mmCIF file of C-alpha atoms and ligand atoms in Angstrom:
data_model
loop_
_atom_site.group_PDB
_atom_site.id
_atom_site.type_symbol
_atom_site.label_atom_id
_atom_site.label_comp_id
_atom_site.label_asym_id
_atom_site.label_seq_id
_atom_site.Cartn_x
_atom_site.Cartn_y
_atom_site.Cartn_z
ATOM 1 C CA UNK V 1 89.343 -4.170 -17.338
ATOM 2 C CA UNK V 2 85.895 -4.456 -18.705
ATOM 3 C CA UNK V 3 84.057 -7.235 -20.530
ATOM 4 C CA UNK V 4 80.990 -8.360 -21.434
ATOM 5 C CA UNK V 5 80.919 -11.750 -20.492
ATOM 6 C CA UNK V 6 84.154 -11.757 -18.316
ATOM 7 C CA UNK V 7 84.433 -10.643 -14.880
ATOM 8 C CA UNK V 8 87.563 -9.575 -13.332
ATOM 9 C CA UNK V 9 88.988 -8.834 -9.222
ATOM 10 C CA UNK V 10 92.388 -8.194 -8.426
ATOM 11 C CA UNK V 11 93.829 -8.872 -5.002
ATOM 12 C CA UNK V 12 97.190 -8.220 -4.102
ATOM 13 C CA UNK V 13 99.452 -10.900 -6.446
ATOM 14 C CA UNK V 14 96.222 -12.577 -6.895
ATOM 15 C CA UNK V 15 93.690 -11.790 -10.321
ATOM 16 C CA UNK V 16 90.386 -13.835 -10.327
ATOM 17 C CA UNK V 17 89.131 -14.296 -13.857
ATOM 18 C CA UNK V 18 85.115 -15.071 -14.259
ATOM 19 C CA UNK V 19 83.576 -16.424 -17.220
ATOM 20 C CA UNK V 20 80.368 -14.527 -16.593
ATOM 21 C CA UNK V 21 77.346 -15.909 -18.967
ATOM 22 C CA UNK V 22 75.369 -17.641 -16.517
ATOM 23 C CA UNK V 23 71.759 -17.211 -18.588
ATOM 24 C CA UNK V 24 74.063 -19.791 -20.752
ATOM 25 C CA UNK V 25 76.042 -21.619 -17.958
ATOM 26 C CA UNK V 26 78.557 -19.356 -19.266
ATOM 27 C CA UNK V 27 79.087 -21.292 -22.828
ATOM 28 C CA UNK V 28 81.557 -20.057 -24.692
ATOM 29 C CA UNK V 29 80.690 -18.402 -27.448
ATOM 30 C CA UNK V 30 83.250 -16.269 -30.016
ATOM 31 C CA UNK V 31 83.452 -12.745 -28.002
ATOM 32 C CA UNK V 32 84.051 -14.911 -25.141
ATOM 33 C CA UNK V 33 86.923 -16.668 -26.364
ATOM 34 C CA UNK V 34 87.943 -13.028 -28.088
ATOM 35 C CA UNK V 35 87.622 -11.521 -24.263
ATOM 36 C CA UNK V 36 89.159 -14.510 -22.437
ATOM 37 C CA UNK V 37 92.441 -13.859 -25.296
ATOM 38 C CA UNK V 38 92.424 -10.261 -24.340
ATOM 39 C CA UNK V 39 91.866 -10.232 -20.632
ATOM 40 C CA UNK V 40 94.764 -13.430 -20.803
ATOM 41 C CA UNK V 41 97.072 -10.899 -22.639
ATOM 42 C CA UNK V 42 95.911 -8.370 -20.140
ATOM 43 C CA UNK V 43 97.055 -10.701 -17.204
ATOM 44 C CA UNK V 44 99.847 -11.809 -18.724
ATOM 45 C CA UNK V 45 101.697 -8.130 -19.024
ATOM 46 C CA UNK V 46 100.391 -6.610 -15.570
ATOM 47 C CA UNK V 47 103.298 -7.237 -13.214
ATOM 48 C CA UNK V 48 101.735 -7.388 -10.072
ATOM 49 C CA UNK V 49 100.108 -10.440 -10.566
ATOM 50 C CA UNK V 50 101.628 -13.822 -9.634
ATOM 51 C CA UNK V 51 99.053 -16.063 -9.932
ATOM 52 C CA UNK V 52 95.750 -16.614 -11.973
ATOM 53 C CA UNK V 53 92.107 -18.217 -11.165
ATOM 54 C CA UNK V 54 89.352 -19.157 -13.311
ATOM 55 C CA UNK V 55 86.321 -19.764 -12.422
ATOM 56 C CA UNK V 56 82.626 -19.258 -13.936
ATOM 57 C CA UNK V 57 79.583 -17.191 -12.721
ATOM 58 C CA UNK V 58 76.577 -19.026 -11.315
ATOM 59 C CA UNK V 59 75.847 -22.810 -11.280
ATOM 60 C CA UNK V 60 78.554 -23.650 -13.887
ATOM 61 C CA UNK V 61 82.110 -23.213 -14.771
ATOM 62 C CA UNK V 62 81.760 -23.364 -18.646
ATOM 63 C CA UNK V 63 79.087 -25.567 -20.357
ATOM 64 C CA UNK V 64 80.884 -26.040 -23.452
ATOM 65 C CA UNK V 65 81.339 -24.472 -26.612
ATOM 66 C CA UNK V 66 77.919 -22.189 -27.365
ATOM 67 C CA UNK V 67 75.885 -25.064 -29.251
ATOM 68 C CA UNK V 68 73.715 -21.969 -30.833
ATOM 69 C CA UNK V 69 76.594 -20.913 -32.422
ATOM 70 C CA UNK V 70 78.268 -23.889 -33.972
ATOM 71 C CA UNK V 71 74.889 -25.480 -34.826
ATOM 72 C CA UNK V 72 74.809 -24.124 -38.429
ATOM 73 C CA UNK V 73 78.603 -23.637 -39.015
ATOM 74 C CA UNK V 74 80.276 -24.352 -42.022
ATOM 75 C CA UNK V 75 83.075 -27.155 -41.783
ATOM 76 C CA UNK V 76 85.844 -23.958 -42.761
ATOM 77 C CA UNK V 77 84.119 -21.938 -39.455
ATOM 78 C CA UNK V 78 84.278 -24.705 -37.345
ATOM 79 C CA UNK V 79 87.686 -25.015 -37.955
ATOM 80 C CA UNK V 80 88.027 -21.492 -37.536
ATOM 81 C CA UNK V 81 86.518 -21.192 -34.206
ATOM 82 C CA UNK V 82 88.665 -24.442 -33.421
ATOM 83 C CA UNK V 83 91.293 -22.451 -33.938
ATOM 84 C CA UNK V 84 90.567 -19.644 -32.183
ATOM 85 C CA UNK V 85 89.868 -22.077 -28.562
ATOM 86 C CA UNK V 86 93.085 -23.859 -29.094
ATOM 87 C CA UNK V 87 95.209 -20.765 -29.851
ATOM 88 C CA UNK V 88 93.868 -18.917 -26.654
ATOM 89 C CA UNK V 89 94.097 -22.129 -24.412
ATOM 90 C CA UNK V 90 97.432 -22.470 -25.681
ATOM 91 C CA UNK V 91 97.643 -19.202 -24.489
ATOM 92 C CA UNK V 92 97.155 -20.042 -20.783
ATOM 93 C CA UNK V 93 98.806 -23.295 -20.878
ATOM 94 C CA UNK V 94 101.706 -21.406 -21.745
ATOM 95 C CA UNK V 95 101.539 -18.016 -20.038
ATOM 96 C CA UNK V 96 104.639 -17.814 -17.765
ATOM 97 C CA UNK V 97 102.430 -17.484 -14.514
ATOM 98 C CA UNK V 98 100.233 -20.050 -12.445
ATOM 99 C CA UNK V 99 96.933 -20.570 -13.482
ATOM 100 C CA UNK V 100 94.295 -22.316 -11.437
ATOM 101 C CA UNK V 101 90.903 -23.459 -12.399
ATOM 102 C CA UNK V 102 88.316 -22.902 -9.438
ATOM 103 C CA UNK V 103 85.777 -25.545 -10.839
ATOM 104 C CA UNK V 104 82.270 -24.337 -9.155
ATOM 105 C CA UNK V 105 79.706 -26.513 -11.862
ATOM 106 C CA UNK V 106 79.425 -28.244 -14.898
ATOM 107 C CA UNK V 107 82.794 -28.129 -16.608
ATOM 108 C CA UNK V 108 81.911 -29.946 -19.750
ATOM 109 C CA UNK V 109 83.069 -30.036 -23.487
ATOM 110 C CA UNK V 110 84.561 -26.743 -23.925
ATOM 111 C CA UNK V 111 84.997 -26.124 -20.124
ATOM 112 C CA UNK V 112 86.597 -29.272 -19.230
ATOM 113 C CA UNK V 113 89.256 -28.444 -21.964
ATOM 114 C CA UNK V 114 89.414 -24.544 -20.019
ATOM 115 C CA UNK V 115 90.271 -26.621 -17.320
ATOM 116 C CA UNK V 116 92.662 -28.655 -18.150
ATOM 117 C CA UNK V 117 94.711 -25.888 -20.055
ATOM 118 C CA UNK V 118 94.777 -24.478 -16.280
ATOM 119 C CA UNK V 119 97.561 -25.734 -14.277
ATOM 120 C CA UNK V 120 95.892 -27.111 -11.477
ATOM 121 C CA UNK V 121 92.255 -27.689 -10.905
ATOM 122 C CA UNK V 122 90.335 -27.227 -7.197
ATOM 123 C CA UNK V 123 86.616 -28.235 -7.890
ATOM 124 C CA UNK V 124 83.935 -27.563 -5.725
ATOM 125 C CA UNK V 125 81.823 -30.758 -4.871
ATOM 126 C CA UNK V 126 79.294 -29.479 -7.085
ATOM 127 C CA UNK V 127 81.722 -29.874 -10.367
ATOM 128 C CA UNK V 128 80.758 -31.872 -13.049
ATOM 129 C CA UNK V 129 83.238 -33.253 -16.037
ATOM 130 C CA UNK V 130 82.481 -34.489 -18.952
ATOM 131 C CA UNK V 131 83.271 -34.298 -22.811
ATOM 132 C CA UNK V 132 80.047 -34.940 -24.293
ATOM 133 C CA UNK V 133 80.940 -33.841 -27.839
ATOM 134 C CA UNK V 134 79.857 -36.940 -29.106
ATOM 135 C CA UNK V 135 76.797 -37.083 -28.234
ATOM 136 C CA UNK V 136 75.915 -34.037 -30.927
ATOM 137 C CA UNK V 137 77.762 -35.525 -33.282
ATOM 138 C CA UNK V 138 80.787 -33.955 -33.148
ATOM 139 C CA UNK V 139 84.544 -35.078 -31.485
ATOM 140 C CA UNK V 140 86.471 -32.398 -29.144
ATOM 141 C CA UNK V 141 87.514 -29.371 -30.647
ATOM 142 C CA UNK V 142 89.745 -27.275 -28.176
ATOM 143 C CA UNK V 143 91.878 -30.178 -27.504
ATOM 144 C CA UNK V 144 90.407 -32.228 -25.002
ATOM 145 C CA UNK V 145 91.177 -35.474 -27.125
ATOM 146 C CA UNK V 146 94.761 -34.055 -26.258
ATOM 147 C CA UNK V 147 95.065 -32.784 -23.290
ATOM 148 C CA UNK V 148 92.568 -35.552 -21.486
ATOM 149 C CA UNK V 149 94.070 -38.283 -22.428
ATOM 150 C CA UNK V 150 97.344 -36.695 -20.792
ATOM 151 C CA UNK V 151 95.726 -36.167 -18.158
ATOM 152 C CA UNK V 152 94.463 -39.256 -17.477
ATOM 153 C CA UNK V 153 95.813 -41.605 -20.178
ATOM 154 C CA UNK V 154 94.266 -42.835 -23.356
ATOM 155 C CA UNK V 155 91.566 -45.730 -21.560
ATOM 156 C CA UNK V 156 89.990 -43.716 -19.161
ATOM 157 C CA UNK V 157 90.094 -40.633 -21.757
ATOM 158 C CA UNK V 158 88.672 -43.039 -24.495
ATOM 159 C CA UNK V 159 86.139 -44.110 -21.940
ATOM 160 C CA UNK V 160 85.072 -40.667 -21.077
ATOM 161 C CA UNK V 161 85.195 -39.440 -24.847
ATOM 162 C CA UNK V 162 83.221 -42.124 -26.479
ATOM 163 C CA UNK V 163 80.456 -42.432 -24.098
ATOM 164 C CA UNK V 164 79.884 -38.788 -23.051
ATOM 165 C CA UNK V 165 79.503 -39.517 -19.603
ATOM 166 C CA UNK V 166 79.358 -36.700 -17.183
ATOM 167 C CA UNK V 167 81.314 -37.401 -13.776
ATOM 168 C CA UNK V 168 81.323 -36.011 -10.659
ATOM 169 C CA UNK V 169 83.815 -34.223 -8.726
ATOM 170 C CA UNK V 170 85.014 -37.756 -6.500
ATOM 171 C CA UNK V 171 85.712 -39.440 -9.665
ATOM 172 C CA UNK V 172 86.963 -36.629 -11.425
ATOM 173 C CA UNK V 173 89.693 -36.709 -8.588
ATOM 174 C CA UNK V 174 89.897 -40.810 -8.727
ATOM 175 C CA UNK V 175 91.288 -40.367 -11.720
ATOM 176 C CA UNK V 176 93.518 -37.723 -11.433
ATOM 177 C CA UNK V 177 91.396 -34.930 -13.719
ATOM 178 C CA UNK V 178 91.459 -32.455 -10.422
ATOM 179 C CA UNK V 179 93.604 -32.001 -7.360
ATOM 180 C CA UNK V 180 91.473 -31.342 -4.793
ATOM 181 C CA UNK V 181 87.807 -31.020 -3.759
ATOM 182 C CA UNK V 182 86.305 -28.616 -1.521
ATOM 183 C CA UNK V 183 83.020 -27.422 -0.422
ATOM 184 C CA UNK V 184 81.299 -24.994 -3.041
ATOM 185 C CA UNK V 185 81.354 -22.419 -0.323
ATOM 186 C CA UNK V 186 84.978 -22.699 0.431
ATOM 187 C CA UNK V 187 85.934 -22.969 -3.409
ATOM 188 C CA UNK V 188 87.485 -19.495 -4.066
ATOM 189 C CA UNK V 189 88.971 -18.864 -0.481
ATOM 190 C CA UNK V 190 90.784 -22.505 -1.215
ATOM 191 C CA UNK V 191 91.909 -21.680 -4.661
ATOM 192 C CA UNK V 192 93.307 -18.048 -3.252
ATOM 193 C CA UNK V 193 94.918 -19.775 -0.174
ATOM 194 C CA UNK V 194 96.494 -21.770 -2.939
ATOM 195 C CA UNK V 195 97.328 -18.874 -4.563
ATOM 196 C CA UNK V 196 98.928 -17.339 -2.174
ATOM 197 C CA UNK V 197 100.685 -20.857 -0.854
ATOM 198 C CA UNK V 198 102.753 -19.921 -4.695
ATOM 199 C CA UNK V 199 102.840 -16.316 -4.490
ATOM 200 C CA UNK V 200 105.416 -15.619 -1.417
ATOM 201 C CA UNK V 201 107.477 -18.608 -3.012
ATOM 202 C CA UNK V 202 110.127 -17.017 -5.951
ATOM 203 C CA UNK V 203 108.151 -16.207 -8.813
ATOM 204 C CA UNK V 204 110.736 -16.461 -11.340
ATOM 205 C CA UNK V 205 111.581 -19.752 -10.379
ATOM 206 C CA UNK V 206 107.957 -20.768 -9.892
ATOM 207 C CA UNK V 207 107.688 -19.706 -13.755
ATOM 208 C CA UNK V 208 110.867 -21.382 -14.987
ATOM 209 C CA UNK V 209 109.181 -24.645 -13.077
ATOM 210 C CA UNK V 210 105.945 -24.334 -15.305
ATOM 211 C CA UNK V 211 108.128 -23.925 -18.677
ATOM 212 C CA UNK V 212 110.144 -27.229 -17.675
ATOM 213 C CA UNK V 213 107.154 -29.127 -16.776
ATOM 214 C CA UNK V 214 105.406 -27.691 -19.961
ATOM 215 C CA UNK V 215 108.024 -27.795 -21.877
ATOM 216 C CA UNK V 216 109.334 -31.312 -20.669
ATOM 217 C CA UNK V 217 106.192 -32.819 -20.782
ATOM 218 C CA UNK V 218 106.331 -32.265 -25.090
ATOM 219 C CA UNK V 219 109.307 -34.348 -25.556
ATOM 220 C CA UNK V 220 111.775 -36.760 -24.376
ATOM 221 C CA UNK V 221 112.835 -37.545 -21.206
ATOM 222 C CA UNK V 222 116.424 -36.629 -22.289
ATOM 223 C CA UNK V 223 115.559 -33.285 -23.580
ATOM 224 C CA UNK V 224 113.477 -32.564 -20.786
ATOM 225 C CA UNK V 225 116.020 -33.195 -18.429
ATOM 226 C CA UNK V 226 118.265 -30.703 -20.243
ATOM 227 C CA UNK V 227 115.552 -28.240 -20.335
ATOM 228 C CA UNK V 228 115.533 -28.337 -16.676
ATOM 229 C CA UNK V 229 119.283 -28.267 -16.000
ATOM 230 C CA UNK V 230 119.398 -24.813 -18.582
ATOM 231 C CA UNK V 231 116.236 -23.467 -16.393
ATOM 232 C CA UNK V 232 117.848 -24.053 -13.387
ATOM 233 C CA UNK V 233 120.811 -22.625 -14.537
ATOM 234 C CA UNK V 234 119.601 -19.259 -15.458
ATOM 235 C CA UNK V 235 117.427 -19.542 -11.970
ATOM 236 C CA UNK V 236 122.121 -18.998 -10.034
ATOM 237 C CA UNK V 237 121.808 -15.123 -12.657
ATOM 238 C CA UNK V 238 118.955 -14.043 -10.438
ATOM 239 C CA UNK V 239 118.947 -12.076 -7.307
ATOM 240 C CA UNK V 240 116.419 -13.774 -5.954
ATOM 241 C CA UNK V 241 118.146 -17.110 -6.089
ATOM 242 C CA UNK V 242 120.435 -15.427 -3.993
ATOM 243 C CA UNK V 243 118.011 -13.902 -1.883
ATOM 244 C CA UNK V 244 116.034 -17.646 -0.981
ATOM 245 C CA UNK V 245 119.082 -18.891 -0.195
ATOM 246 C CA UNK V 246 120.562 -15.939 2.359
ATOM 247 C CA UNK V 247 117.242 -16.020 3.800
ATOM 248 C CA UNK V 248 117.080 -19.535 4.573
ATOM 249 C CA UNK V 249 120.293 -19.305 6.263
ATOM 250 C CA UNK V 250 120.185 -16.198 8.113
ATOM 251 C CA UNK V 251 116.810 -18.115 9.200
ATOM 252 C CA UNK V 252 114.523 -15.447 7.938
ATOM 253 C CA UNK V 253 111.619 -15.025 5.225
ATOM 254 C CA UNK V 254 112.803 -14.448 2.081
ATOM 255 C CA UNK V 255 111.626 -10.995 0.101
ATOM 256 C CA UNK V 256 111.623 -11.810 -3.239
ATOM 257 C CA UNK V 257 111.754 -9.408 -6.009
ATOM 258 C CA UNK V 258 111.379 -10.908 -9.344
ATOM 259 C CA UNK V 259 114.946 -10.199 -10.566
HETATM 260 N N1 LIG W 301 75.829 -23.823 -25.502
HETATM 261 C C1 LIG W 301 74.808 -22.955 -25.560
HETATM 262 N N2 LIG W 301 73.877 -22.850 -24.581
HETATM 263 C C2 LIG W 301 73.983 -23.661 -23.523
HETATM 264 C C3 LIG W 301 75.014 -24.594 -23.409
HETATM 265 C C4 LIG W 301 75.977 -24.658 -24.459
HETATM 266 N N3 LIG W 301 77.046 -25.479 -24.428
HETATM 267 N N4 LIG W 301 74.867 -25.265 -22.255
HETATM 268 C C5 LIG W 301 73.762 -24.771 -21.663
HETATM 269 N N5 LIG W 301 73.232 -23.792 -22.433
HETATM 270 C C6 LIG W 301 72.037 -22.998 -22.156
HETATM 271 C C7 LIG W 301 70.767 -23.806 -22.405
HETATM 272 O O1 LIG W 301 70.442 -23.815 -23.764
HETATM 273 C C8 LIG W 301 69.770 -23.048 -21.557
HETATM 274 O O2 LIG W 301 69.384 -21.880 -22.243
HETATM 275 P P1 LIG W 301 67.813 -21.393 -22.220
HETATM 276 O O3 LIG W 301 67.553 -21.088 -20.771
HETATM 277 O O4 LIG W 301 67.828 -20.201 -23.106
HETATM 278 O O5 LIG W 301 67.023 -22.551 -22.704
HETATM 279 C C9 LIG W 301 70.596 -22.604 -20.355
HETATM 280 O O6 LIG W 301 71.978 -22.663 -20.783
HETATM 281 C C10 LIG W 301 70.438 -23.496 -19.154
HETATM 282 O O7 LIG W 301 70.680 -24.816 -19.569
HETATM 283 P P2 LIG W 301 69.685 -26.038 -19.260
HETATM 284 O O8 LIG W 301 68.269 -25.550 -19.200
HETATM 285 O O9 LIG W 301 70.004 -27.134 -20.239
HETATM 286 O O10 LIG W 301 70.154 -26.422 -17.776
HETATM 287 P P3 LIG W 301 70.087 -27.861 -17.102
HETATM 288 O O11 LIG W 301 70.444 -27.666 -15.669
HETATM 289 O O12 LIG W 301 68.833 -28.559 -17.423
HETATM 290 O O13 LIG W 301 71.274 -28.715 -17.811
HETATM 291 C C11 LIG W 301 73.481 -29.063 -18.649
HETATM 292 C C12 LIG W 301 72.606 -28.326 -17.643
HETATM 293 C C13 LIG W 301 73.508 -30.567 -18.338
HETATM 294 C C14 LIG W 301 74.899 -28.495 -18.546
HETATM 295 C C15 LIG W 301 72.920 -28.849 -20.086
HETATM 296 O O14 LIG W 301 72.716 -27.458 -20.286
HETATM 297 C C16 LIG W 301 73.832 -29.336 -21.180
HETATM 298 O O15 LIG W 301 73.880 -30.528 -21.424
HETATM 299 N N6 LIG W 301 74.543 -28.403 -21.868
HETATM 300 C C17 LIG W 301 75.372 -28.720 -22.988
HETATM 301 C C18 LIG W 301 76.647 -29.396 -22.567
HETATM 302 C C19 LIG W 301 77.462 -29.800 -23.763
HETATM 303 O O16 LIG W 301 77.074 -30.636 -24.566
HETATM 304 N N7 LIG W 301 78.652 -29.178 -23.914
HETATM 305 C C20 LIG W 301 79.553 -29.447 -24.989
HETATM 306 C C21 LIG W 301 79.337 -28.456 -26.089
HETATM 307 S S1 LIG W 301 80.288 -28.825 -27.515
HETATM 308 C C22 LIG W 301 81.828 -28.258 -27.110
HETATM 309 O O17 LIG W 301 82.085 -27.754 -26.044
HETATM 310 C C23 LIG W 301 82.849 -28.432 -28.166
HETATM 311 C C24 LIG W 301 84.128 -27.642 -27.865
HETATM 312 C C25 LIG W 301 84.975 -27.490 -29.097
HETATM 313 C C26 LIG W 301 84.313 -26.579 -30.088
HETATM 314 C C27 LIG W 301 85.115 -26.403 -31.314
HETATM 315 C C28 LIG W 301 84.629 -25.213 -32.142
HETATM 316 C C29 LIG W 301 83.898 -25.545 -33.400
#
């Protein structure tokens, strides 16, 4: 796979996904977001990987939205472009495999919303968070009014919104915007021990646990609840349900297949 502004390393079950624009601290302009959709829908349909990680090129994960770009837009192109970031973060929220953001710098505006469509975040103690939108006049636009104040509910997403403020990668764990913080030489050898820490578990399972979270997390406690009991359902018409469960009593590892 070959991009422009994307960099790309497979490893066993394991694909590492680089937003590579670091002349820009990687900002994300609109053949970025066109080559993140593609190399997403690329990831998405090779069956040998298990397990996704983003990270960025250089001092920063992703800067933000490319402020060149949008500076002269149109209200109908903003919108557009909007669009287009929502629809391919959607896209990775909602990809059936794990997807984990290796934070490595500034994650702001644009990049803290990457993030958080990523289901779990490592940072490096070198990350910084932030949705500064405001500050140029302008609110989120790939959902981080959404998605942060899920995160970390409405105050501290209000807080964080309205004044701009950048925060470091300690507070960005405080409140519960990352899961863990390593060193910034450590970052990608943590986020593919991680990796692999889901990869030998049952992938199909591991999948059908994203949806229910995902999926549960959208509605009702009720209807999430049934979500999960048809999920787990369907997980008693694979073989590798089976499989786990031989294996744990015939007190071996299990060798899971994805069927
Ligand atoms: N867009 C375009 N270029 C950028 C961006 C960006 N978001 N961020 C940094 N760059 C460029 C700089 O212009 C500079 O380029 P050059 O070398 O050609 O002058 C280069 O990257 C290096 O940046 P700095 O010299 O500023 O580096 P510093 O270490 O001094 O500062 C910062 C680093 C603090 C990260 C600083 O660059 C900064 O504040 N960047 C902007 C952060 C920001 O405001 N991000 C939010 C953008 S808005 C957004 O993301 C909205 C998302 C929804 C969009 C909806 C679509 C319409």
């Amino acid at each position: 796979m070959e991009w422009k502004n994307l960099s790309f390393k497979k490893d066993g079950n394991i694909a590492i996904l680089s937003i590579n624009r670091p002349k820009a601290l990687n900002a994300l302009n609109t053949q970025t977001l066109r080559e993140l959709d593609e190399a997403i829908t690329e990831v998405e349909k090779d069956e040998e990987i298990y397990v996704l990680i983003i990270t960025g090129e250089g001092r920063s994960f992703v800067a933000g939205a490319d402020i060149g770009e949008m500076k002269d837009m149109s209200s109908l192109e903003a919108r557009k472009l909007a669009h287009k970031g929502i629809k391919v973060f959607r896209k990775i929220e909602l990809m059936e495999k794990p997807v984990i953001a290796a934070i490595n710098g500034f994650a702001l505006g644009g990049g803290c919303e990457l993030a958080m469509a990523c289901d779990i975040r490592v940072a490096s103690e070198k990350a910084k968070f932030g949705q500064p939108e405001v500050g140029l006049g302008i609110t989120p636009g790939f959902a981080g009014t959404q998605r942060l104040s899920r995160l970390v509910g409405p105050g501290k997403a209000k807080e964080l919104i309205f004044t701009a403020d950048v925060i470091d990668a300690n507070e960005a764990y405080r409140i519960g915007l990352v899961n863990k913080i390593v060193s910034m030489e450590k970052l990608i050898e943590e986020s593919i021990n991680l990796a692999n820490r889901i990869a030998c578990k049952g992938q199909i399972a591991v999948r059908l646990a994203k949806t229910a979270i995902n999926r549960g997390m959208e509605t009702d406690i009720e209807t999430g609840m049934s979500i999960e009991r048809e999920l787990f359902g369907q997980c008693f018409s694979t073989e590798d349900q089976k499989e786990g469960m031989r294996a744990f009593l015939e007190k071996r590892s299990p060798n899971y297949k994805l069927k």
